[in-house]
PDB file of C-alpha atoms in Angstrom:
ATOM      1  CA  UNK A   1     122.049 102.040  56.926  1.00 70.00           C
ATOM      2  CA  UNK A   2     118.379 102.981  56.585  1.00 77.00           C
ATOM      3  CA  UNK A   3     115.809 104.864  58.867  1.00 78.00           C
ATOM      4  CA  UNK A   4     114.931 102.520  61.646  1.00 78.00           C
ATOM      5  CA  UNK A   5     111.348 101.681  62.531  1.00 91.00           C
ATOM      6  CA  UNK A   6     109.324  99.579  64.710  1.00 94.00           C
ATOM      7  CA  UNK A   7     109.045  96.586  62.447  1.00 97.00           C
ATOM      8  CA  UNK A   8     112.964  96.505  61.918  1.00 97.00           C
ATOM      9  CA  UNK A   9     113.555  96.754  65.557  1.00 97.00           C
ATOM     10  CA  UNK A  10     111.183  94.287  66.506  1.00 97.00           C
ATOM     11  CA  UNK A  11     113.132  91.893  64.086  1.00 98.00           C
ATOM     12  CA  UNK A  12     116.374  93.027  65.471  1.00 98.00           C
ATOM     13  CA  UNK A  13     115.086  92.173  69.002  1.00 98.00           C
ATOM     14  CA  UNK A  14     114.036  88.716  67.844  1.00 98.00           C
ATOM     15  CA  UNK A  15     117.548  88.070  66.379  1.00 98.00           C
ATOM     16  CA  UNK A  16     119.385  89.347  69.514  1.00 98.00           C
ATOM     17  CA  UNK A  17     117.230  87.506  71.858  1.00 98.00           C
ATOM     18  CA  UNK A  18     117.676  84.398  69.842  1.00 98.00           C
ATOM     19  CA  UNK A  19     121.578  85.042  69.663  1.00 98.00           C
ATOM     20  CA  UNK A  20     121.634  85.520  73.163  1.00 98.00           C
ATOM     21  CA  UNK A  21     119.824  82.455  74.137  1.00 97.00           C
ATOM     22  CA  UNK A  22     122.284  80.365  72.183  1.00 97.00           C
ATOM     23  CA  UNK A  23     125.147  82.416  73.844  1.00 97.00           C
ATOM     24  CA  UNK A  24     126.773  83.370  70.356  1.00 98.00           C
ATOM     25  CA  UNK A  25     128.751  86.689  69.601  1.00 98.00           C
ATOM     26  CA  UNK A  26     127.511  88.869  66.734  1.00 98.00           C
ATOM     27  CA  UNK A  27     130.800  87.545  64.975  1.00 98.00           C
ATOM     28  CA  UNK A  28     129.806  83.902  65.554  1.00 98.00           C
ATOM     29  CA  UNK A  29     126.492  84.359  64.247  1.00 98.00           C
ATOM     30  CA  UNK A  30     127.769  86.447  61.200  1.00 98.00           C
ATOM     31  CA  UNK A  31     130.268  83.494  60.500  1.00 98.00           C
ATOM     32  CA  UNK A  32     127.611  80.783  60.835  1.00 98.00           C
ATOM     33  CA  UNK A  33     125.148  82.780  58.689  1.00 98.00           C
ATOM     34  CA  UNK A  34     127.921  83.585  56.046  1.00 98.00           C
ATOM     35  CA  UNK A  35     127.237  87.178  56.653  1.00 98.00           C
ATOM     36  CA  UNK A  36     129.090  90.472  57.727  1.00 98.00           C
ATOM     37  CA  UNK A  37     129.336  91.095  61.394  1.00 98.00           C
ATOM     38  CA  UNK A  38     128.478  94.751  60.894  1.00 97.00           C
ATOM     39  CA  UNK A  39     125.411  93.779  59.038  1.00 98.00           C
ATOM     40  CA  UNK A  40     124.156  91.539  61.916  1.00 98.00           C
ATOM     41  CA  UNK A  41     124.958  94.502  64.247  1.00 98.00           C
ATOM     42  CA  UNK A  42     122.760  96.774  61.940  1.00 97.00           C
ATOM     43  CA  UNK A  43     119.976  94.185  61.845  1.00 98.00           C
ATOM     44  CA  UNK A  44     119.941  94.073  65.560  1.00 98.00           C
ATOM     45  CA  UNK A  45     119.749  97.711  65.872  1.00 97.00           C
ATOM     46  CA  UNK A  46     116.914  97.825  63.415  1.00 96.00           C
ATOM     47  CA  UNK A  47     118.664  99.993  60.683  1.00 96.00           C
ATOM     48  CA  UNK A  48     118.965  97.192  58.067  1.00 97.00           C
ATOM     49  CA  UNK A  49     115.891  95.594  55.906  1.00 97.00           C
ATOM     50  CA  UNK A  50     117.160  92.298  55.447  1.00 98.00           C
ATOM     51  CA  UNK A  51     115.846  90.142  52.350  1.00 98.00           C
ATOM     52  CA  UNK A  52     114.011  87.146  53.093  1.00 98.00           C
ATOM     53  CA  UNK A  53     117.050  85.036  51.928  1.00 97.00           C
ATOM     54  CA  UNK A  54     119.294  86.808  54.643  1.00 98.00           C
ATOM     55  CA  UNK A  55     116.587  86.414  57.121  1.00 98.00           C
ATOM     56  CA  UNK A  56     116.490  82.690  56.495  1.00 98.00           C
ATOM     57  CA  UNK A  57     120.169  82.295  56.631  1.00 98.00           C
ATOM     58  CA  UNK A  58     120.237  84.024  60.036  1.00 98.00           C
ATOM     59  CA  UNK A  59     117.339  81.682  61.428  1.00 98.00           C
ATOM     60  CA  UNK A  60     119.358  78.735  60.193  1.00 98.00           C
ATOM     61  CA  UNK A  61     122.440  79.952  61.917  1.00 98.00           C
ATOM     62  CA  UNK A  62     120.538  80.524  65.052  1.00 98.00           C
ATOM     63  CA  UNK A  63     118.940  76.898  64.875  1.00 97.00           C
ATOM     64  CA  UNK A  64     115.335  78.441  64.578  1.00 98.00           C
ATOM     65  CA  UNK A  65     112.828  78.459  61.842  1.00 98.00           C
ATOM     66  CA  UNK A  66     112.478  81.292  59.701  1.00 98.00           C
ATOM     67  CA  UNK A  67     108.972  81.976  60.940  1.00 98.00           C
ATOM     68  CA  UNK A  68     110.032  81.980  64.484  1.00 97.00           C
ATOM     69  CA  UNK A  69     112.330  85.092  63.917  1.00 97.00           C
ATOM     70  CA  UNK A  70     109.707  86.839  62.308  1.00 98.00           C
ATOM     71  CA  UNK A  71     107.038  86.552  64.905  1.00 97.00           C
ATOM     72  CA  UNK A  72     105.535  89.867  66.003  1.00 96.00           C
ATOM     73  CA  UNK A  73     107.157  91.449  63.005  1.00 97.00           C
ATOM     74  CA  UNK A  74     104.201  93.255  61.812  1.00 96.00           C
ATOM     75  CA  UNK A  75     103.445  96.117  59.322  1.00 95.00           C
TER      76      UNK A  75
ATOM     77  CA  UNK B   1     114.910  90.135  38.639  1.00 70.00           C
ATOM     78  CA  UNK B   2     117.277  87.835  40.466  1.00 77.00           C
ATOM     79  CA  UNK B   3     118.016  83.925  39.934  1.00 78.00           C
ATOM     80  CA  UNK B   4     115.358  82.052  41.399  1.00 78.00           C
ATOM     81  CA  UNK B   5     116.031  79.334  44.171  1.00 91.00           C
ATOM     82  CA  UNK B   6     114.048  76.767  46.362  1.00 94.00           C
ATOM     83  CA  UNK B   7     113.805  79.526  49.260  1.00 97.00           C
ATOM     84  CA  UNK B   8     112.151  82.158  47.219  1.00 97.00           C
ATOM     85  CA  UNK B   9     109.887  79.660  45.261  1.00 97.00           C
ATOM     86  CA  UNK B  10     108.713  78.661  48.693  1.00 97.00           C
ATOM     87  CA  UNK B  11     108.016  81.892  49.821  1.00 98.00           C
ATOM     88  CA  UNK B  12     106.301  82.746  46.474  1.00 98.00           C
ATOM     89  CA  UNK B  13     104.071  79.713  46.889  1.00 98.00           C
ATOM     90  CA  UNK B  14     103.049  80.753  50.339  1.00 98.00           C
ATOM     91  CA  UNK B  15     102.224  84.233  49.131  1.00 98.00           C
ATOM     92  CA  UNK B  16     100.238  82.588  46.010  1.00 98.00           C
ATOM     93  CA  UNK B  17      98.132  80.197  48.166  1.00 98.00           C
ATOM     94  CA  UNK B  18      97.204  82.761  50.740  1.00 98.00           C
ATOM     95  CA  UNK B  19      96.208  85.086  47.964  1.00 98.00           C
ATOM     96  CA  UNK B  20      94.249  82.523  46.423  1.00 98.00           C
ATOM     97  CA  UNK B  21      92.632  81.656  49.527  1.00 97.00           C
ATOM     98  CA  UNK B  22      91.383  85.204  49.988  1.00 97.00           C
ATOM     99  CA  UNK B  23      90.391  85.162  46.357  1.00 97.00           C
ATOM    100  CA  UNK B  24      92.436  88.216  45.620  1.00 98.00           C
ATOM    101  CA  UNK B  25      94.020  89.263  42.140  1.00 98.00           C
ATOM    102  CA  UNK B  26      97.634  90.166  42.187  1.00 98.00           C
ATOM    103  CA  UNK B  27      96.442  93.511  41.295  1.00 98.00           C
ATOM    104  CA  UNK B  28      94.423  93.659  44.494  1.00 98.00           C
ATOM    105  CA  UNK B  29      96.952  92.184  46.689  1.00 98.00           C
ATOM    106  CA  UNK B  30      99.416  94.922  45.302  1.00 98.00           C
ATOM    107  CA  UNK B  31      97.064  97.609  46.051  1.00 98.00           C
ATOM    108  CA  UNK B  32      96.257  96.631  49.670  1.00 98.00           C
ATOM    109  CA  UNK B  33     100.074  96.303  50.287  1.00 98.00           C
ATOM    110  CA  UNK B  34     101.054  99.350  48.565  1.00 98.00           C
ATOM    111  CA  UNK B  35     103.425  97.739  45.952  1.00 98.00           C
ATOM    112  CA  UNK B  36     103.544  97.326  42.416  1.00 98.00           C
ATOM    113  CA  UNK B  37     101.758  94.376  40.675  1.00 98.00           C
ATOM    114  CA  UNK B  38     104.817  93.255  38.756  1.00 97.00           C
ATOM    115  CA  UNK B  39     106.587  93.133  42.107  1.00 98.00           C
ATOM    116  CA  UNK B  40     103.925  90.757  43.510  1.00 98.00           C
ATOM    117  CA  UNK B  41     104.015  88.696  40.286  1.00 98.00           C
ATOM    118  CA  UNK B  42     107.831  88.330  40.528  1.00 97.00           C
ATOM    119  CA  UNK B  43     107.553  87.396  44.275  1.00 98.00           C
ATOM    120  CA  UNK B  44     104.971  84.672  43.570  1.00 98.00           C
ATOM    121  CA  UNK B  45     107.194  83.404  40.598  1.00 97.00           C
ATOM    122  CA  UNK B  46     110.298  83.234  43.208  1.00 96.00           C
ATOM    123  CA  UNK B  47     112.559  85.787  41.362  1.00 96.00           C
ATOM    124  CA  UNK B  48     112.323  88.556  43.897  1.00 97.00           C
ATOM    125  CA  UNK B  49     114.137  88.756  47.288  1.00 97.00           C
ATOM    126  CA  UNK B  50     111.760  90.981  49.224  1.00 98.00           C
ATOM    127  CA  UNK B  51     113.040  92.891  52.422  1.00 98.00           C
ATOM    128  CA  UNK B  52     111.280  91.920  55.730  1.00 98.00           C
ATOM    129  CA  UNK B  53     109.220  95.310  55.366  1.00 97.00           C
ATOM    130  CA  UNK B  54     107.659  94.199  52.319  1.00 98.00           C
ATOM    131  CA  UNK B  55     107.271  90.790  53.541  1.00 98.00           C
ATOM    132  CA  UNK B  56     105.429  92.334  56.259  1.00 98.00           C
ATOM    133  CA  UNK B  57     103.305  94.676  54.269  1.00 98.00           C
ATOM    134  CA  UNK B  58     102.190  91.466  52.236  1.00 98.00           C
ATOM    135  CA  UNK B  59     101.163  89.655  55.105  1.00 98.00           C
ATOM    136  CA  UNK B  60      99.109  92.386  56.418  1.00 98.00           C
ATOM    137  CA  UNK B  61      97.323  92.771  53.115  1.00 98.00           C
ATOM    138  CA  UNK B  62      96.666  89.194  53.195  1.00 98.00           C
ATOM    139  CA  UNK B  63      95.329  89.301  56.833  1.00 97.00           C
ATOM    140  CA  UNK B  64      97.868  86.763  57.893  1.00 98.00           C
ATOM    141  CA  UNK B  65     100.848  87.202  60.298  1.00 98.00           C
ATOM    142  CA  UNK B  66     104.572  87.924  58.800  1.00 98.00           C
ATOM    143  CA  UNK B  67     105.392  84.348  60.384  1.00 98.00           C
ATOM    144  CA  UNK B  68     102.625  82.777  58.664  1.00 97.00           C
ATOM    145  CA  UNK B  69     104.061  83.473  55.270  1.00 97.00           C
ATOM    146  CA  UNK B  70     107.471  82.583  56.333  1.00 98.00           C
ATOM    147  CA  UNK B  71     106.508  79.059  57.065  1.00 97.00           C
ATOM    148  CA  UNK B  72     108.663  76.542  55.608  1.00 96.00           C
ATOM    149  CA  UNK B  73     110.944  79.236  53.869  1.00 97.00           C
ATOM    150  CA  UNK B  74     114.314  77.788  55.119  1.00 96.00           C
ATOM    151  CA  UNK B  75     117.980  78.311  54.000  1.00 95.00           C
TER     152      UNK B  75
END
């Protein structure tokens, strides 16, 4: 875990909203993305700083573009 | 350094093209982003997997949105 900040929380919010809109559980999203459910949970809480590879995997699993889930995620 | 792949190369290409269009050197971009020039060089060669925080810092330093430099960066 790392110290949260507005940027990571903004990214986490994007992931959670996209996941909710697809009616996926965190477990299902993790399975589709090939990642651990606790990692997805940490991302949505803004306490993870995912690499661009995992960002892209999560986007693909959500059926959206990588740039879509990075909207509003500004330094 | 990590093993390159199409996704990381696509991201590196986006960074390099945005940097070239702003006529910035890698050193200047690194300075603006608060990152190391060798890290920027590695990103542009597709051998780095930057966290979303650094992706956002680089976008800000380039004067573009985070989602802009993630265009076409798909898993």
